[in-house]
Amino acid sequence: MTLQFVYNGQDFVTDAQRSSGNGLAPEPSNFDLTIQAGWSDRMNRGLFRYHLDDLQTRIMPGPHGYVAQLNIQRGLQRRKPQEILSIKQEFNANQFNFNKIDPEEVIFEMTKVVEGRKEKGQLHERWRVVVLVNVSPLEFGHCLFVQEPSCCLPQVLTSFSIQVGIESVLLSSDPGFRVGFNSLGAFASVNHLHLHGYYLHHELQIESVPVKPLVPEKGFYRLLDFPAGFLFYTESECVVKVARAICQVTDFLVESNTAHNLFLTRGSPPSDQIQDEKDHCSRKGVRIAVWPRTSCFGAKDESAFNVALCELAGHLPFKNKKDYELSTEKDVKDVIEKYLLPEAEFHTLEQHLTGRLTEL
């Protein structure tokens, strides 16, 4: 029988404070313990395509502090990605999907309750979430959150899936737990609705980078640093409202055939200035970065440096040693720049989305 993980709002960790240098690891939450134990068990039982040891890691010199990691096996052993031809591509039951996995890959199913009842209109039985291991992991704990696999939803975000992603971050006491999403045309490998989750125990600038307020009452901001994108912020009491606002943005991006990546992480409250140490280390809420970008269709080259949710957030998985050792921050920025929208197109999109969220 599949393990059931049942939670409510009282299980959210109100502040996963980032260490200011004492090096002490946070006490893991029940959510962390469940994912980590289940993931390690599957790794020890040989259910992955390769054994993941501690990855060789370096902080790349430069103001962005990129976290580079060498993961050669992912490039060699990963399942061949599907050929994607459209951001609105329909689900195809004949292709690989998460209904075809080994049942042993499932770690648990998530259910949210409120005062002893399943949460009406949000997380309920019809929309269960299955959490399974990613058999070609990027990092420790790499798992997938799949919204009701039997519904065969394509890789297009729903308000519910966004809410699940935010709440998963809030359930973790570890500021290094991240969640992300790649749309079709933005290097999604499987056209079956899923989000990624994994642990990366290195601080990323996206956690505290200054932002410009656009519609702050909806938690909507613009990232001021490279790469150009949008940012939402929420603490535990506003998750549903912010998830709906994010979905308004991603729905429009799908409608306009604009590929996009999302990255969800513990972060400091939004500010347009460099923060003092106390605010910089605060992790009471979740930052959700949304990057509209140019589309990439066809099957991707797994040996290449492909720009998806990790790379845009400053986590750089390299698949060959030469690139890992020799790439500079400028090299990385030059590659990422090719995938971003032209400045004029991004500015037009910013104006439209600001107006759209203001009217709601």
XYZ file of C-alpha atoms in Angstrom:
360
model
C 0.000 0.000 0.000
C 1.289 3.472 -0.909
C 2.435 5.609 2.007
C 0.039 8.502 2.710
C 1.443 11.877 3.765
C -1.356 13.897 5.366
C -0.762 17.504 6.385
C -2.485 20.767 7.234
C -1.504 24.398 7.577
C -0.067 23.828 11.035
C 2.674 21.725 9.446
C 4.081 24.694 7.525
C 7.458 25.870 8.792
C 7.034 29.578 9.469
C 10.693 30.514 9.024
C 13.357 28.243 7.561
C 16.004 30.737 8.666
C 19.122 30.597 6.521
C 22.285 30.241 8.571
C 24.470 33.334 8.753
C 27.566 31.168 9.007
C 27.312 28.755 11.955
C 27.021 25.800 9.572
C 24.312 24.050 11.617
C 21.822 22.050 9.564
C 18.136 22.692 10.341
C 16.137 20.032 12.150
C 14.329 18.178 9.335
C 10.547 18.425 9.223
C 8.296 15.364 8.836
C 8.057 16.229 5.145
C 11.853 16.267 4.790
C 12.225 13.003 6.701
C 9.603 11.296 4.529
C 11.111 12.411 1.219
C 14.714 11.792 2.262
C 14.070 8.345 3.746
C 11.983 7.239 0.769
C 14.454 8.619 -1.759
C 17.474 7.032 -0.043
C 15.644 3.705 0.202
C 14.984 3.661 -3.568
C 18.583 4.645 -4.265
C 19.886 1.808 -2.074
C 17.526 -0.643 -3.807
C 18.900 0.239 -7.231
C 15.758 1.822 -8.707
C 17.690 4.744 -10.188
C 19.488 4.803 -13.539
C 22.740 5.607 -11.739
C 24.023 5.937 -8.183
C 24.263 9.577 -7.104
C 27.157 10.313 -4.770
C 28.075 13.769 -3.485
C 28.456 15.889 -6.585
C 31.623 17.821 -7.332
C 30.609 21.449 -6.763
C 32.246 24.852 -7.160
C 31.017 28.412 -6.708
C 31.830 30.186 -9.938
C 33.790 33.449 -9.485
C 31.722 36.542 -10.227
C 28.945 38.684 -8.741
C 26.184 36.136 -9.455
C 27.736 33.393 -7.348
C 26.601 30.607 -9.689
C 26.651 27.112 -8.157
C 28.231 24.748 -10.706
C 27.954 20.966 -10.308
C 29.360 18.075 -12.309
C 26.798 15.336 -13.027
C 28.159 13.309 -15.956
C 25.848 10.326 -15.444
C 22.691 12.375 -15.933
C 23.834 13.258 -19.438
C 24.705 9.634 -20.238
C 22.008 7.580 -18.509
C 18.884 9.756 -18.566
C 15.825 8.539 -20.471
C 15.693 10.115 -23.925
C 13.490 13.235 -23.713
C 10.301 13.356 -25.765
C 10.170 15.428 -28.921
C 8.160 18.542 -28.129
C 6.574 20.437 -31.012
C 4.205 22.872 -29.282
C 3.622 24.542 -25.916
C 0.013 23.331 -26.191
C 0.888 19.785 -27.244
C -1.754 17.268 -26.178
C -1.033 14.383 -23.835
C -0.109 11.221 -25.748
C -0.770 7.979 -23.887
C 1.509 6.092 -26.267
C 4.561 8.038 -25.121
C 6.263 7.620 -21.761
C 4.201 9.056 -18.909
C 3.998 8.612 -15.159
C 1.283 5.967 -15.398
C 3.977 3.674 -16.851
C 6.525 3.862 -14.045
C 7.520 1.074 -11.687
C 5.126 1.467 -8.690
C 8.145 1.117 -6.405
C 9.286 4.557 -7.584
C 6.385 6.181 -5.693
C 7.477 7.578 -2.320
C 4.068 8.714 -1.056
C 0.780 10.417 -1.891
C 0.046 13.888 -0.486
C -3.288 14.876 1.043
C -4.132 18.117 2.800
C -6.758 18.296 5.540
C -8.411 21.247 7.256
C -9.972 20.657 10.675
C -10.155 16.950 9.988
C -11.605 17.299 6.485
C -10.062 17.348 3.077
C -9.787 20.932 1.886
C -12.799 21.633 -0.258
C -12.112 23.261 -3.604
C -8.365 22.935 -3.272
C -6.462 19.784 -2.309
C -9.011 16.984 -2.321
C -9.212 13.337 -3.223
C -9.859 13.809 -6.946
C -6.696 15.851 -7.206
C -4.282 13.687 -5.250
C -0.582 14.321 -5.680
C 1.787 11.425 -6.215
C 5.404 12.030 -5.197
C 7.909 9.771 -6.940
C 11.660 9.612 -7.344
C 13.282 11.061 -10.442
C 15.314 8.049 -11.554
C 17.851 10.366 -13.254
C 18.474 12.732 -10.328
C 20.025 16.178 -10.460
C 20.748 16.264 -6.758
C 19.914 14.590 -3.454
C 16.184 14.048 -2.937
C 15.261 14.804 -6.564
C 11.593 13.867 -6.829
C 8.572 14.644 -8.983
C 5.176 15.956 -7.889
C 2.506 14.589 -10.240
C -1.059 15.869 -10.038
C -3.455 12.908 -10.309
C -1.503 10.853 -12.877
C -4.602 9.021 -14.119
C -6.094 12.313 -15.387
C -3.321 12.447 -17.993
C -2.893 16.222 -17.850
C -0.370 17.776 -20.276
C 2.588 19.808 -19.000
C 0.563 22.983 -18.370
C 0.403 24.436 -14.869
C -2.853 24.556 -12.923
C -3.609 26.699 -9.887
C -3.692 23.489 -7.874
C -0.251 22.294 -9.011
C 1.242 25.710 -8.231
C -0.326 25.600 -4.769
C 1.137 22.147 -4.199
C 4.584 23.410 -5.201
C 4.421 26.382 -2.823
C 3.090 24.303 0.045
C 5.791 21.665 -0.473
C 8.432 24.357 0.061
C 6.586 25.546 3.176
C 6.463 21.983 4.547
C 10.255 21.771 4.459
C 12.392 23.231 7.233
C 15.397 23.188 4.894
C 16.018 26.451 2.994
C 17.822 24.308 0.393
C 14.660 22.510 -0.738
C 13.645 23.790 -4.192
C 10.717 23.149 -6.514
C 10.601 23.951 -10.232
C 8.679 23.607 -13.467
C 9.658 23.544 -17.141
C 6.924 24.199 -19.684
C 6.812 22.533 -23.055
C 9.281 24.395 -25.246
C 11.349 25.222 -22.135
C 13.116 21.858 -21.899
C 10.337 19.828 -20.280
C 11.230 16.211 -21.050
C 7.834 14.568 -20.422
C 4.436 15.904 -21.493
C 2.619 14.828 -18.320
C 2.015 17.471 -15.649
C 4.791 17.392 -13.050
C 6.972 19.620 -10.903
C 10.516 18.888 -9.755
C 11.691 19.005 -6.147
C 15.251 18.585 -4.836
C 17.745 19.712 -2.203
C 20.605 22.081 -3.016
C 22.529 23.121 0.082
C 24.082 26.242 -1.381
C 22.573 29.718 -1.215
C 21.323 31.136 -4.506
C 21.019 34.855 -5.182
C 17.409 34.401 -6.311
C 16.599 33.928 -2.593
C 17.277 37.582 -1.801
C 17.916 39.542 -5.003
C 16.230 43.007 -5.092
C 12.946 43.318 -6.992
C 10.726 46.056 -8.380
C 7.083 46.064 -7.204
C 4.526 45.680 -10.002
C 1.310 44.569 -8.266
C 2.551 43.977 -4.698
C -0.936 43.296 -3.323
C -0.947 40.199 -5.546
C 2.649 39.390 -4.604
C 3.862 40.331 -8.119
C 7.305 41.856 -8.740
C 9.957 42.145 -11.429
C 13.455 40.766 -10.954
C 15.993 43.590 -11.203
C 19.008 41.367 -11.816
C 19.922 39.037 -14.675
C 18.155 37.026 -16.031
C 15.070 39.177 -16.673
C 11.934 37.674 -15.218
C 9.088 38.073 -12.747
C 8.845 37.146 -9.100
C 5.973 36.318 -6.789
C 6.254 36.117 -3.020
C 3.947 34.565 -0.463
C 3.898 33.456 3.123
C 1.678 30.638 4.377
C -1.533 32.631 4.821
C -1.711 33.872 1.201
C -0.764 30.732 -0.749
C -4.112 30.213 -2.506
C -4.401 33.853 -3.614
C -0.854 33.997 -4.945
C -1.125 30.587 -6.637
C -4.153 31.890 -8.562
C -2.275 35.043 -9.576
C 0.688 32.981 -10.796
C -1.702 30.793 -12.778
C -3.142 33.900 -14.440
C 0.378 34.688 -15.642
C 1.234 31.161 -16.795
C -2.176 30.772 -18.483
C -1.473 33.902 -20.503
C 1.995 32.635 -21.405
C 0.476 29.393 -22.683
C -2.212 31.283 -24.611
C 0.467 33.468 -26.242
C 2.727 30.458 -26.995
C 5.468 31.740 -24.697
C 7.648 29.064 -23.107
C 8.446 29.541 -19.420
C 10.311 28.166 -16.414
C 9.438 28.508 -12.731
C 11.657 28.151 -9.681
C 10.230 28.058 -6.148
C 12.491 28.510 -3.128
C 12.529 29.850 0.385
C 13.394 33.529 0.160
C 13.526 36.806 2.002
C 10.608 39.267 1.775
C 10.716 41.315 -1.441
C 12.606 44.591 -1.405
C 14.017 46.950 -4.015
C 17.205 47.406 -1.992
C 20.045 45.277 -0.652
C 18.783 43.984 2.704
C 20.460 43.996 6.103
C 21.686 40.676 7.496
C 18.510 39.929 9.492
C 16.147 40.396 6.528
C 18.624 38.734 4.166
C 18.620 35.547 6.281
C 14.853 35.475 6.859
C 13.068 32.650 5.032
C 9.484 33.085 6.238
C 8.031 32.863 2.752
C 8.450 31.446 -0.720
C 9.817 33.251 -3.765
C 8.444 32.020 -7.089
C 10.465 33.169 -10.094
C 8.765 33.059 -13.511
C 10.949 33.387 -16.582
C 9.270 33.814 -19.988
C 11.750 32.734 -22.651
C 12.189 31.713 -26.246
C 10.877 28.296 -27.220
C 13.077 25.302 -28.042
C 11.304 22.529 -29.911
C 12.393 19.071 -30.981
C 14.353 16.548 -28.917
C 17.025 18.164 -26.744
C 20.695 17.246 -26.718
C 21.355 15.764 -23.289
C 25.087 16.441 -23.479
C 24.563 20.195 -24.015
C 24.210 22.998 -21.465
C 20.438 23.360 -21.704
C 18.875 26.380 -20.010
C 15.905 25.368 -17.880
C 14.666 26.022 -14.332
C 17.979 25.256 -12.567
C 20.229 27.285 -14.824
C 18.018 30.371 -14.722
C 18.041 30.228 -10.919
C 21.834 30.039 -10.748
C 22.255 26.283 -10.250
C 24.352 24.958 -13.125
C 24.434 21.170 -13.664
C 27.244 20.358 -16.117
C 27.434 17.009 -17.912
C 31.104 17.082 -18.938
C 34.212 17.890 -16.934
C 35.746 20.339 -19.381
C 32.733 22.687 -19.349
C 32.443 22.327 -15.583
C 36.059 23.289 -14.971
C 36.543 25.965 -17.624
C 33.214 27.790 -17.966
C 33.147 31.330 -16.585
C 30.248 33.447 -15.384
C 30.396 35.377 -18.655
C 30.216 32.139 -20.647
C 27.115 31.115 -18.739
C 25.430 34.509 -19.104
C 26.131 34.522 -22.845
C 24.383 31.150 -23.230
C 21.416 32.111 -21.035
C 20.998 35.411 -22.906
C 20.202 33.488 -26.096
C 17.130 31.955 -24.445
C 15.655 35.149 -22.973
C 12.995 37.285 -24.619
C 14.191 40.444 -26.404
C 14.033 43.448 -24.090
C 11.191 45.160 -25.977
C 9.106 41.974 -25.990
C 9.689 41.439 -22.276
C 8.703 45.063 -21.506
C 5.442 44.675 -23.453
C 4.709 41.464 -21.577
C 5.411 43.165 -18.248
C 2.919 45.940 -19.034
C 0.244 43.473 -20.109
C 0.619 41.211 -17.082
C 0.680 44.162 -14.688
C -2.586 45.403 -16.157
C -4.105 41.934 -16.143
C -3.331 41.329 -12.448
C -4.385 44.860 -11.450
C -7.842 44.290 -12.943
C -8.475 40.994 -11.162
